[in-house]
PDB file of C-alpha atoms in Angstrom:
ATOM      1  CA  MET J   1      95.970 102.062 126.749  1.00 53.00           C
ATOM      2  CA  GLN J   2      97.293  99.910 123.925  1.00 54.00           C
ATOM      3  CA  ARG J   3      97.222  96.182 124.584  1.00 56.00           C
ATOM      4  CA  PRO J   4     100.703  94.615 124.500  1.00 55.00           C
ATOM      5  CA  PRO J   5     101.383  91.905 121.892  1.00 55.00           C
ATOM      6  CA  ALA J   6     100.729  88.287 122.817  1.00 53.00           C
ATOM      7  CA  TRP J   7     104.390  87.447 123.188  1.00 47.00           C
ATOM      8  CA  ALA J   8     104.773  90.145 125.846  1.00 49.00           C
ATOM      9  CA  ARG J   9     101.831  88.918 127.893  1.00 50.00           C
ATOM     10  CA  PRO J  10     102.225  86.056 130.414  1.00 46.00           C
ATOM     11  CA  SER J  11     100.934  82.742 129.146  1.00 42.00           C
ATOM     12  CA  ALA J  12      97.813  81.288 130.701  1.00 42.00           C
ATOM     13  CA  PHE J  13      99.710  78.054 131.226  1.00 39.00           C
ATOM     14  CA  ALA J  14     102.782  79.641 132.778  1.00 42.00           C
ATOM     15  CA  ALA J  15     103.633  78.744 136.352  1.00 43.00           C
ATOM     16  CA  PRO J  16     103.373  81.575 138.933  1.00 48.00           C
ATOM     17  CA  PRO J  17     106.686  83.238 139.754  1.00 46.00           C
ATOM     18  CA  LEU J  18     108.523  81.924 142.814  1.00 44.00           C
ATOM     19  CA  PRO J  19     109.419  84.211 145.724  1.00 47.00           C
ATOM     20  CA  PHE J  20     112.922  85.620 145.661  1.00 39.00           C
ATOM     21  CA  ASN J  21     114.054  83.549 148.645  1.00 45.00           C
ATOM     22  CA  ALA J  22     112.316  80.323 147.601  1.00 46.00           C
ATOM     23  CA  PRO J  23     114.547  77.232 147.564  1.00 48.00           C
ATOM     24  CA  LEU J  24     115.591  75.942 144.178  1.00 43.00           C
ATOM     25  CA  GLN J  25     113.464  72.987 143.088  1.00 47.00           C
ATOM     26  CA  VAL J  26     115.080  70.400 140.853  1.00 44.00           C
ATOM     27  CA  GLU J  27     112.788  68.288 138.708  1.00 45.00           C
ATOM     28  CA  THR J  28     113.361  64.577 139.097  1.00 46.00           C
ATOM     29  CA  GLU J  29     112.709  61.908 136.523  1.00 49.00           C
ATOM     30  CA  ALA J  30     109.149  60.579 136.610  1.00 48.00           C
ATOM     31  CA  PRO J  31     108.740  56.933 137.594  1.00 52.00           C
ATOM     32  CA  ARG J  32     108.660  54.495 134.712  1.00 54.00           C
ATOM     33  CA  ASP J  33     105.009  53.564 135.358  1.00 57.00           C
ATOM     34  CA  GLU J  34     103.911  57.199 135.262  1.00 57.00           C
ATOM     35  CA  ALA J  35     105.840  57.803 132.043  1.00 51.00           C
ATOM     36  CA  ARG J  36     104.196  54.782 130.420  1.00 53.00           C
ATOM     37  CA  GLN J  37     100.764  55.948 131.604  1.00 53.00           C
ATOM     38  CA  SER J  38     101.373  59.376 130.017  1.00 51.00           C
ATOM     39  CA  PHE J  39     102.080  57.630 126.723  1.00 48.00           C
ATOM     40  CA  LEU J  40      98.863  55.651 127.028  1.00 50.00           C
ATOM     41  CA  ASP J  41      96.873  58.760 127.872  1.00 52.00           C
ATOM     42  CA  LEU J  42      98.126  60.342 124.634  1.00 50.00           C
ATOM     43  CA  GLY J  43      97.156  57.291 122.640  1.00 51.00           C
ATOM     44  CA  HIS J  44     100.705  55.919 122.266  1.00 52.00           C
ATOM     45  CA  ASP J  45     100.808  52.240 123.149  1.00 55.00           C
ATOM     46  CA  GLY J  46     104.410  51.885 124.116  1.00 57.00           C
ATOM     47  CA  ARG J  47     107.557  53.400 122.710  1.00 64.00           C
ATOM     48  CA  HIS J  48     106.755  52.423 119.112  1.00 65.00           C
ATOM     49  CA  GLY J  49     103.064  53.321 119.241  1.00 67.00           C
ATOM     50  CA  HIS J  50     101.488  56.097 117.231  1.00 72.00           C
ATOM     51  CA  ARG J  51      97.975  57.452 117.079  1.00 78.00           C
ATOM     52  CA  VAL J  52      97.036  58.346 113.481  1.00 77.00           C
ATOM     53  CA  PRO J  53      95.264  61.729 113.300  1.00 85.00           C
ATOM     54  CA  TRP J  54      92.725  60.511 110.743  1.00 89.00           C
ATOM     55  CA  ARG J  55      90.777  63.783 110.741  1.00 91.00           C
ATOM     56  CA  GLN J  56      93.828  65.569 109.367  1.00 93.00           C
ATOM     57  CA  TYR J  57      94.025  63.121 106.475  1.00 94.00           C
ATOM     58  CA  VAL J  58      90.338  63.660 105.750  1.00 95.00           C
ATOM     59  CA  SER J  59      90.937  67.417 105.744  1.00 95.00           C
ATOM     60  CA  LEU J  60      93.805  67.012 103.279  1.00 96.00           C
ATOM     61  CA  ALA J  61      91.632  64.780 101.079  1.00 96.00           C
ATOM     62  CA  VAL J  62      88.941  67.479 100.979  1.00 96.00           C
ATOM     63  CA  TRP J  63      91.612  70.048 100.120  1.00 97.00           C
ATOM     64  CA  TYR J  64      92.900  67.922  97.249  1.00 97.00           C
ATOM     65  CA  LEU J  65      89.353  67.499  95.939  1.00 97.00           C
ATOM     66  CA  LEU J  66      88.961  71.275  95.888  1.00 96.00           C
ATOM     67  CA  LEU J  67      92.180  71.662  93.907  1.00 97.00           C
ATOM     68  CA  VAL J  68      91.026  69.073  91.375  1.00 96.00           C
ATOM     69  CA  MET J  69      87.613  70.738  91.146  1.00 96.00           C
ATOM     70  CA  GLU J  70      89.219  74.107  90.415  1.00 96.00           C
ATOM     71  CA  TYR J  71      91.508  72.460  87.856  1.00 96.00           C
ATOM     72  CA  ILE J  72      88.467  71.009  86.041  1.00 95.00           C
ATOM     73  CA  VAL J  73      86.558  74.311  86.186  1.00 95.00           C
ATOM     74  CA  VAL J  74      89.450  76.147  84.545  1.00 95.00           C
ATOM     75  CA  ARG J  75      89.736  73.497  81.808  1.00 94.00           C
ATOM     76  CA  ILE J  76      85.998  73.858  81.116  1.00 94.00           C
ATOM     77  CA  VAL J  77      86.328  77.643  80.890  1.00 93.00           C
ATOM     78  CA  CYS J  78      89.240  77.157  78.480  1.00 92.00           C
ATOM     79  CA  GLN J  79      86.770  75.669  75.990  1.00 91.00           C
ATOM     80  CA  PHE J  80      85.297  79.188  75.692  1.00 91.00           C
ATOM     81  CA  ASP J  81      88.734  80.728  74.978  1.00 88.00           C
ATOM     82  CA  ILE J  82      89.128  82.140  78.484  1.00 88.00           C
ATOM     83  CA  PRO J  83      91.971  82.875  78.479  1.00 87.00           C
ATOM     84  CA  ARG J  84      92.584  83.210  74.745  1.00 85.00           C
ATOM     85  CA  ASP J  85      96.029  81.586  74.911  1.00 85.00           C
ATOM     86  CA  CYS J  86      94.924  78.573  76.955  1.00 89.00           C
ATOM     87  CA  LYS J  87      97.212  75.653  76.105  1.00 89.00           C
ATOM     88  CA  PRO J  88      96.032  72.164  75.151  1.00 88.00           C
ATOM     89  CA  HIS J  89      96.885  69.389  77.595  1.00 87.00           C
ATOM     90  CA  GLY J  90      97.859  65.855  76.718  1.00 86.00           C
ATOM     91  CA  ASN J  91      97.733  62.962  79.149  1.00 91.00           C
ATOM     92  CA  LEU J  92     101.366  63.356  80.199  1.00 91.00           C
ATOM     93  CA  ASP J  93     100.977  67.119  80.531  1.00 89.00           C
ATOM     94  CA  THR J  94      97.987  66.649  82.812  1.00 92.00           C
ATOM     95  CA  ILE J  95      99.763  64.082  84.989  1.00 94.00           C
ATOM     96  CA  PHE J  96     102.805  66.333  85.363  1.00 93.00           C
ATOM     97  CA  ASP J  97     100.653  69.367  86.176  1.00 94.00           C
ATOM     98  CA  LEU J  98      98.705  67.401  88.790  1.00 95.00           C
ATOM     99  CA  GLN J  99     101.963  66.217  90.322  1.00 95.00           C
ATOM    100  CA  VAL J 100     103.209  69.790  90.751  1.00 95.00           C
ATOM    101  CA  MET J 101      99.795  70.998  91.911  1.00 96.00           C
ATOM    102  CA  PHE J 102      99.530  68.274  94.560  1.00 97.00           C
ATOM    103  CA  MET J 103     103.066  68.815  95.855  1.00 96.00           C
ATOM    104  CA  MET J 104     102.746  72.595  96.106  1.00 96.00           C
ATOM    105  CA  GLY J 105      99.150  72.223  97.302  1.00 97.00           C
ATOM    106  CA  PHE J 106     100.316  70.002 100.150  1.00 97.00           C
ATOM    107  CA  MET J 107     102.831  72.641 101.230  1.00 96.00           C
ATOM    108  CA  LEU J 108     100.099  75.255 100.991  1.00 97.00           C
ATOM    109  CA  ALA J 109      97.707  73.198 103.136  1.00 97.00           C
ATOM    110  CA  ILE J 110     100.322  72.606 105.861  1.00 96.00           C
ATOM    111  CA  LEU J 111     101.501  76.219 105.985  1.00 96.00           C
ATOM    112  CA  THR J 112      97.970  77.595 106.178  1.00 96.00           C
ATOM    113  CA  GLY J 113      96.770  74.996 108.693  1.00 95.00           C
ATOM    114  CA  VAL J 114      94.000  73.520 106.542  1.00 96.00           C
ATOM    115  CA  HIS J 115      94.671  70.110 108.099  1.00 94.00           C
ATOM    116  CA  MET J 116      94.157  71.438 111.636  1.00 94.00           C
ATOM    117  CA  PRO J 117      90.654  70.905 113.100  1.00 92.00           C
ATOM    118  CA  ASP J 118      90.020  74.509 114.193  1.00 93.00           C
ATOM    119  CA  ARG J 119      91.272  75.975 110.917  1.00 94.00           C
ATOM    120  CA  PHE J 120      89.319  73.473 108.822  1.00 95.00           C
ATOM    121  CA  ALA J 121      86.158  74.225 110.830  1.00 94.00           C
ATOM    122  CA  TYR J 122      86.659  77.959 110.261  1.00 95.00           C
ATOM    123  CA  LEU J 123      87.149  77.676 106.482  1.00 95.00           C
ATOM    124  CA  PHE J 124      84.326  75.195 105.918  1.00 95.00           C
ATOM    125  CA  CYS J 125      81.673  76.589 108.251  1.00 93.00           C
ATOM    126  CA  PHE J 126      78.299  76.433 106.461  1.00 92.00           C
ATOM    127  CA  LYS J 127      76.030  76.996 109.469  1.00 88.00           C
ATOM    128  CA  GLY J 128      75.160  79.857 111.760  1.00 81.00           C
ATOM    129  CA  PRO J 129      75.046  83.575 111.065  1.00 86.00           C
ATOM    130  CA  ARG J 130      78.450  83.528 109.316  1.00 85.00           C
ATOM    131  CA  PRO J 131      78.616  80.710 106.755  1.00 91.00           C
ATOM    132  CA  ARG J 132      82.221  81.400 105.801  1.00 92.00           C
ATOM    133  CA  GLY J 133      82.492  78.165 103.834  1.00 94.00           C
ATOM    134  CA  ILE J 134      80.195  79.507 101.119  1.00 95.00           C
ATOM    135  CA  ALA J 135      82.330  82.630 100.697  1.00 94.00           C
ATOM    136  CA  PHE J 136      85.540  80.586 100.720  1.00 96.00           C
ATOM    137  CA  LEU J 137      84.352  78.151  98.031  1.00 96.00           C
ATOM    138  CA  LEU J 138      82.829  80.921  95.911  1.00 96.00           C
ATOM    139  CA  VAL J 139      85.964  83.073  95.927  1.00 96.00           C
ATOM    140  CA  MET J 140      88.208  80.087  95.220  1.00 96.00           C
ATOM    141  CA  VAL J 141      86.129  78.772  92.305  1.00 94.00           C
ATOM    142  CA  VAL J 142      85.525  82.187  90.728  1.00 94.00           C
ATOM    143  CA  SER J 143      89.034  83.626  91.122  1.00 94.00           C
ATOM    144  CA  GLY J 144      90.537  81.303  88.498  1.00 91.00           C
ATOM    145  CA  PRO J 145      88.086  82.111  85.672  1.00 92.00           C
ATOM    146  CA  VAL J 146      88.086  85.805  86.614  1.00 90.00           C
ATOM    147  CA  TRP J 147      91.878  85.919  86.394  1.00 89.00           C
ATOM    148  CA  GLY J 148      91.723  84.155  83.031  1.00 86.00           C
ATOM    149  CA  SER J 149      89.097  86.598  81.732  1.00 86.00           C
ATOM    150  CA  LEU J 150      91.561  89.467  82.175  1.00 81.00           C
ATOM    151  CA  ASP J 151      93.280  88.124  79.074  1.00 76.00           C
ATOM    152  CA  THR J 152      90.245  89.159  77.006  1.00 76.00           C
ATOM    153  CA  ILE J 153      91.052  92.829  77.756  1.00 69.00           C
ATOM    154  CA  ASP J 154      93.762  93.945  75.332  1.00 63.00           C
ATOM    155  CA  SER J 155      95.387  96.438  77.699  1.00 57.00           C
ATOM    156  CA  LEU J 156      95.672  93.769  80.418  1.00 58.00           C
ATOM    157  CA  SER J 157      96.556  90.801  78.213  1.00 58.00           C
ATOM    158  CA  ARG J 158     100.003  92.303  77.581  1.00 62.00           C
ATOM    159  CA  ILE J 159     100.973  92.129  81.238  1.00 63.00           C
ATOM    160  CA  SER J 160     103.482  89.384  81.946  1.00 63.00           C
ATOM    161  CA  PHE J 161     106.085  89.042  84.663  1.00 62.00           C
ATOM    162  CA  THR J 162     108.991  88.556  82.290  1.00 62.00           C
ATOM    163  CA  SER J 163     112.287  90.393  82.001  1.00 60.00           C
ATOM    164  CA  SER J 164     111.472  91.510  78.438  1.00 64.00           C
ATOM    165  CA  PHE J 165     108.136  93.006  79.553  1.00 65.00           C
ATOM    166  CA  PHE J 166     109.769  95.247  82.158  1.00 64.00           C
ATOM    167  CA  GLU J 167     112.445  96.311  79.669  1.00 68.00           C
ATOM    168  CA  GLU J 168     109.862  97.651  77.194  1.00 67.00           C
ATOM    169  CA  SER J 169     108.819 100.842  79.008  1.00 69.00           C
ATOM    170  CA  PHE J 170     108.753 102.627  82.329  1.00 74.00           C
ATOM    171  CA  VAL J 171     104.971 102.140  82.514  1.00 70.00           C
ATOM    172  CA  ASN J 172     105.489  98.398  82.654  1.00 70.00           C
ATOM    173  CA  VAL J 173     107.866  98.912  85.549  1.00 72.00           C
ATOM    174  CA  LEU J 174     105.164 100.912  87.373  1.00 76.00           C
ATOM    175  CA  ILE J 175     102.701  98.080  86.786  1.00 73.00           C
ATOM    176  CA  GLY J 176     105.149  95.657  88.339  1.00 72.00           C
ATOM    177  CA  LEU J 177     105.659  98.009  91.285  1.00 80.00           C
ATOM    178  CA  ALA J 178     101.886  98.193  91.806  1.00 82.00           C
ATOM    179  CA  PHE J 179     101.636  94.420  91.998  1.00 78.00           C
ATOM    180  CA  GLY J 180     104.635  94.394  94.317  1.00 78.00           C
ATOM    181  CA  ALA J 181     103.047  97.011  96.600  1.00 85.00           C
ATOM    182  CA  ALA J 182      99.848  94.949  96.870  1.00 83.00           C
ATOM    183  CA  ALA J 183     101.863  91.853  97.725  1.00 80.00           C
ATOM    184  CA  ALA J 184     103.889  93.838 100.274  1.00 84.00           C
ATOM    185  CA  PHE J 185     100.687  95.057 101.958  1.00 88.00           C
ATOM    186  CA  LEU J 186      99.364  91.518 102.308  1.00 86.00           C
ATOM    187  CA  LEU J 187     102.757  90.390 103.579  1.00 85.00           C
ATOM    188  CA  LEU J 188     102.974  93.118 106.235  1.00 90.00           C
ATOM    189  CA  TRP J 189      99.353  92.664 107.340  1.00 92.00           C
ATOM    190  CA  HIS J 190      99.805  88.944 107.933  1.00 92.00           C
ATOM    191  CA  PHE J 191     103.126  89.467 109.688  1.00 92.00           C
ATOM    192  CA  TYR J 192     101.445  92.060 111.919  1.00 92.00           C
ATOM    193  CA  CYS J 193      98.734  89.535 112.845  1.00 92.00           C
ATOM    194  CA  ALA J 194     101.361  86.893 113.531  1.00 92.00           C
ATOM    195  CA  PHE J 195     103.222  89.330 115.799  1.00 93.00           C
ATOM    196  CA  MET J 196     100.197  90.580 117.743  1.00 91.00           C
ATOM    197  CA  HIS J 197      98.419  87.268 118.315  1.00 89.00           C
ATOM    198  CA  ASN J 198     101.253  84.817 118.986  1.00 89.00           C
ATOM    199  CA  GLN J 199     104.046  84.174 121.379  1.00 92.00           C
ATOM    200  CA  ILE J 200     107.454  85.194 120.054  1.00 94.00           C
ATOM    201  CA  SER J 201     108.224  81.565 119.153  1.00 93.00           C
ATOM    202  CA  GLY J 202     105.046  81.345 117.069  1.00 93.00           C
ATOM    203  CA  PHE J 203     105.853  84.611 115.290  1.00 94.00           C
ATOM    204  CA  LEU J 204     109.371  83.449 114.469  1.00 95.00           C
ATOM    205  CA  ALA J 205     108.061  80.113 113.194  1.00 95.00           C
ATOM    206  CA  TYR J 206     105.485  81.859 110.984  1.00 95.00           C
ATOM    207  CA  SER J 207     107.850  84.463 109.562  1.00 94.00           C
ATOM    208  CA  GLY J 208     110.752  82.054 109.120  1.00 95.00           C
ATOM    209  CA  SER J 209     108.705  79.475 107.211  1.00 95.00           C
ATOM    210  CA  ARG J 210     107.300  82.074 104.804  1.00 94.00           C
ATOM    211  CA  LEU J 211     110.435  84.131 104.325  1.00 93.00           C
ATOM    212  CA  SER J 212     112.520  81.034 103.594  1.00 95.00           C
ATOM    213  CA  ILE J 213     110.255  80.195 100.636  1.00 95.00           C
ATOM    214  CA  TRP J 214     110.158  83.790  99.401  1.00 92.00           C
ATOM    215  CA  ILE J 215     113.941  84.084  99.692  1.00 94.00           C
ATOM    216  CA  PHE J 216     114.391  80.811  97.805  1.00 94.00           C
ATOM    217  CA  TYR J 217     112.409  82.113  94.845  1.00 93.00           C
ATOM    218  CA  GLY J 218     114.177  85.470  95.094  1.00 91.00           C
ATOM    219  CA  VAL J 219     117.577  83.792  94.822  1.00 93.00           C
ATOM    220  CA  TYR J 220     116.231  81.631  91.987  1.00 90.00           C
ATOM    221  CA  LEU J 221     115.120  84.692  90.021  1.00 87.00           C
ATOM    222  CA  TYR J 222     118.333  86.589  90.750  1.00 88.00           C
ATOM    223  CA  ILE J 223     120.526  83.758  89.497  1.00 89.00           C
ATOM    224  CA  ALA J 224     118.335  83.376  86.410  1.00 85.00           C
ATOM    225  CA  ALA J 225     118.349  87.122  85.694  1.00 82.00           C
ATOM    226  CA  THR J 226     122.148  87.288  85.876  1.00 85.00           C
ATOM    227  CA  THR J 227     122.593  84.268  83.611  1.00 84.00           C
ATOM    228  CA  THR J 228     123.190  84.999  79.937  1.00 80.00           C
ATOM    229  CA  ASN J 229     120.788  83.747  77.265  1.00 82.00           C
ATOM    230  CA  VAL J 230     118.064  83.063  79.835  1.00 79.00           C
ATOM    231  CA  GLU J 231     114.567  84.544  79.810  1.00 81.00           C
ATOM    232  CA  VAL J 232     112.922  84.853  83.225  1.00 80.00           C
ATOM    233  CA  HIS J 233     109.150  84.334  83.482  1.00 79.00           C
ATOM    234  CA  LEU J 234     107.571  84.477  86.927  1.00 81.00           C
ATOM    235  CA  HIS J 235     104.413  82.487  86.201  1.00 87.00           C
ATOM    236  CA  HIS J 236     101.320  83.582  88.046  1.00 88.00           C
ATOM    237  CA  TYR J 237     100.799  80.116  89.513  1.00 93.00           C
ATOM    238  CA  VAL J 238     103.936  80.787  91.571  1.00 93.00           C
ATOM    239  CA  ILE J 239     102.700  84.275  92.498  1.00 91.00           C
ATOM    240  CA  GLY J 240      99.377  82.863  93.670  1.00 93.00           C
ATOM    241  CA  PHE J 241     101.194  80.224  95.711  1.00 96.00           C
ATOM    242  CA  LEU J 242     103.547  82.738  97.349  1.00 94.00           C
ATOM    243  CA  ILE J 243     100.632  84.958  98.346  1.00 93.00           C
ATOM    244  CA  ALA J 244      98.381  82.124  99.520  1.00 95.00           C
ATOM    245  CA  ILE J 245     100.967  80.691 101.944  1.00 96.00           C
ATOM    246  CA  LEU J 246     100.596  83.850 104.043  1.00 94.00           C
ATOM    247  CA  ALA J 247      96.935  83.147 104.829  1.00 95.00           C
ATOM    248  CA  GLU J 248      97.071  81.134 108.044  1.00 94.00           C
ATOM    249  CA  PHE J 249      94.752  83.183 110.254  1.00 94.00           C
ATOM    250  CA  ASN J 250      91.058  82.859 111.072  1.00 93.00           C
ATOM    251  CA  HIS J 251      90.223  86.299 109.727  1.00 93.00           C
ATOM    252  CA  PRO J 252      88.080  87.335 106.715  1.00 93.00           C
ATOM    253  CA  ILE J 253      91.047  88.980 104.962  1.00 93.00           C
ATOM    254  CA  SER J 254      93.179  85.881 105.403  1.00 95.00           C
ATOM    255  CA  LEU J 255      90.295  83.685 104.217  1.00 95.00           C
ATOM    256  CA  VAL J 256      89.890  85.699 100.994  1.00 95.00           C
ATOM    257  CA  VAL J 257      93.652  85.735 100.385  1.00 95.00           C
ATOM    258  CA  LEU J 258      93.838  81.953 100.743  1.00 97.00           C
ATOM    259  CA  ALA J 259      90.850  81.374  98.451  1.00 96.00           C
ATOM    260  CA  ALA J 260      91.900  83.863  95.752  1.00 95.00           C
ATOM    261  CA  GLY J 261      95.591  82.944  95.876  1.00 95.00           C
ATOM    262  CA  THR J 262      94.787  79.239  95.601  1.00 97.00           C
ATOM    263  CA  GLY J 263      92.411  79.853  92.702  1.00 96.00           C
ATOM    264  CA  ILE J 264      95.056  81.821  90.784  1.00 94.00           C
ATOM    265  CA  PHE J 265      97.653  79.179  91.618  1.00 96.00           C
ATOM    266  CA  VAL J 266      95.499  76.384  90.170  1.00 96.00           C
ATOM    267  CA  GLN J 267      94.425  78.497  87.169  1.00 94.00           C
ATOM    268  CA  GLY J 268      98.021  79.103  86.150  1.00 93.00           C
ATOM    269  CA  ILE J 269      98.714  75.381  86.114  1.00 94.00           C
ATOM    270  CA  SER J 270      95.427  74.289  84.544  1.00 94.00           C
ATOM    271  CA  ALA J 271      95.146  76.918  81.794  1.00 92.00           C
ATOM    272  CA  TYR J 272      98.824  76.737  80.886  1.00 91.00           C
ATOM    273  CA  HIS J 273     101.342  74.384  82.474  1.00 86.00           C
ATOM    274  CA  ALA J 274     103.499  74.118  85.571  1.00 88.00           C
ATOM    275  CA  ASP J 275     106.381  75.484  83.548  1.00 85.00           C
ATOM    276  CA  ALA J 276     109.806  76.382  84.887  1.00 84.00           C
ATOM    277  CA  LEU J 277     110.572  80.013  85.632  1.00 82.00           C
ATOM    278  CA  THR J 278     113.358  80.149  83.073  1.00 80.00           C
ATOM    279  CA  GLU J 279     113.818  79.341  79.415  1.00 79.00           C
ATOM    280  CA  GLU J 280     116.572  79.895  76.903  1.00 75.00           C
ATOM    281  CA  LYS J 281     116.322  83.017  74.767  1.00 71.00           C
ATOM    282  CA  LYS J 282     115.612  82.390  71.117  1.00 66.00           C
ATOM    283  CA  HIS J 283     117.924  84.173  68.702  1.00 55.00           C
ATOM    284  CA  LEU J 284     116.806  84.861  65.148  1.00 47.00           C
ATOM    285  CA  LEU J 285     119.359  83.999  62.464  1.00 48.00           C
TER     286      LEU J 285
END
């Protein structure tokens, strides 16, 4: 017999159902002393108190260090012409790229739960029979240079997610559909996990947060594509980001998706720039 999804199962914290003829119980306001004690138990000293979750800030600091490490690795690989069209970076270019990387990286960390203790412990587990942290770091560090090395293959170096590329031939359209099918598979798999292992409120929160970002970029690309004299270029740092934000679950597939998507996201910024998705078409006189 198939197990019902989590949202259809009664919660472990739910109160037992009352008999049909039980009198209606109305909750009364807790005494002021009890309310204050509940604040103190949670670490809130009074109405204006706040307990700082310092472990979450440490987790975010570790995450930022990983992004910077990947950024440096890609810049080192660029010295060996991988990829061949790696762009030089000045001081201002680097500062701007780091700004975009940190802002989008913060969103990525929050959406994938890196700052949460259980998620952080899962990703950075280096002990026991399953040292997942080694696999996570290895995939993240290697994915950027591996993606850049695809540029050394002539048949693959021509691939670009631009409007002119898809207008060249039907084969290019099929290539784009193949990438889209892979992204759709990852999307559906993660949405299936969110549906089967969460209450309905958790599933709606997961799907709504991801779809809102995907829809935003979809509207962005649609408006750009319907604007005259504008060339659309969906940079792969955005593609890596959009794929990586799906990976919230403590599962090997989700771990690899987060590591690889983050590596591609950082590689696109480090090897090139955090460029806009649109640019004016150049007309030859």
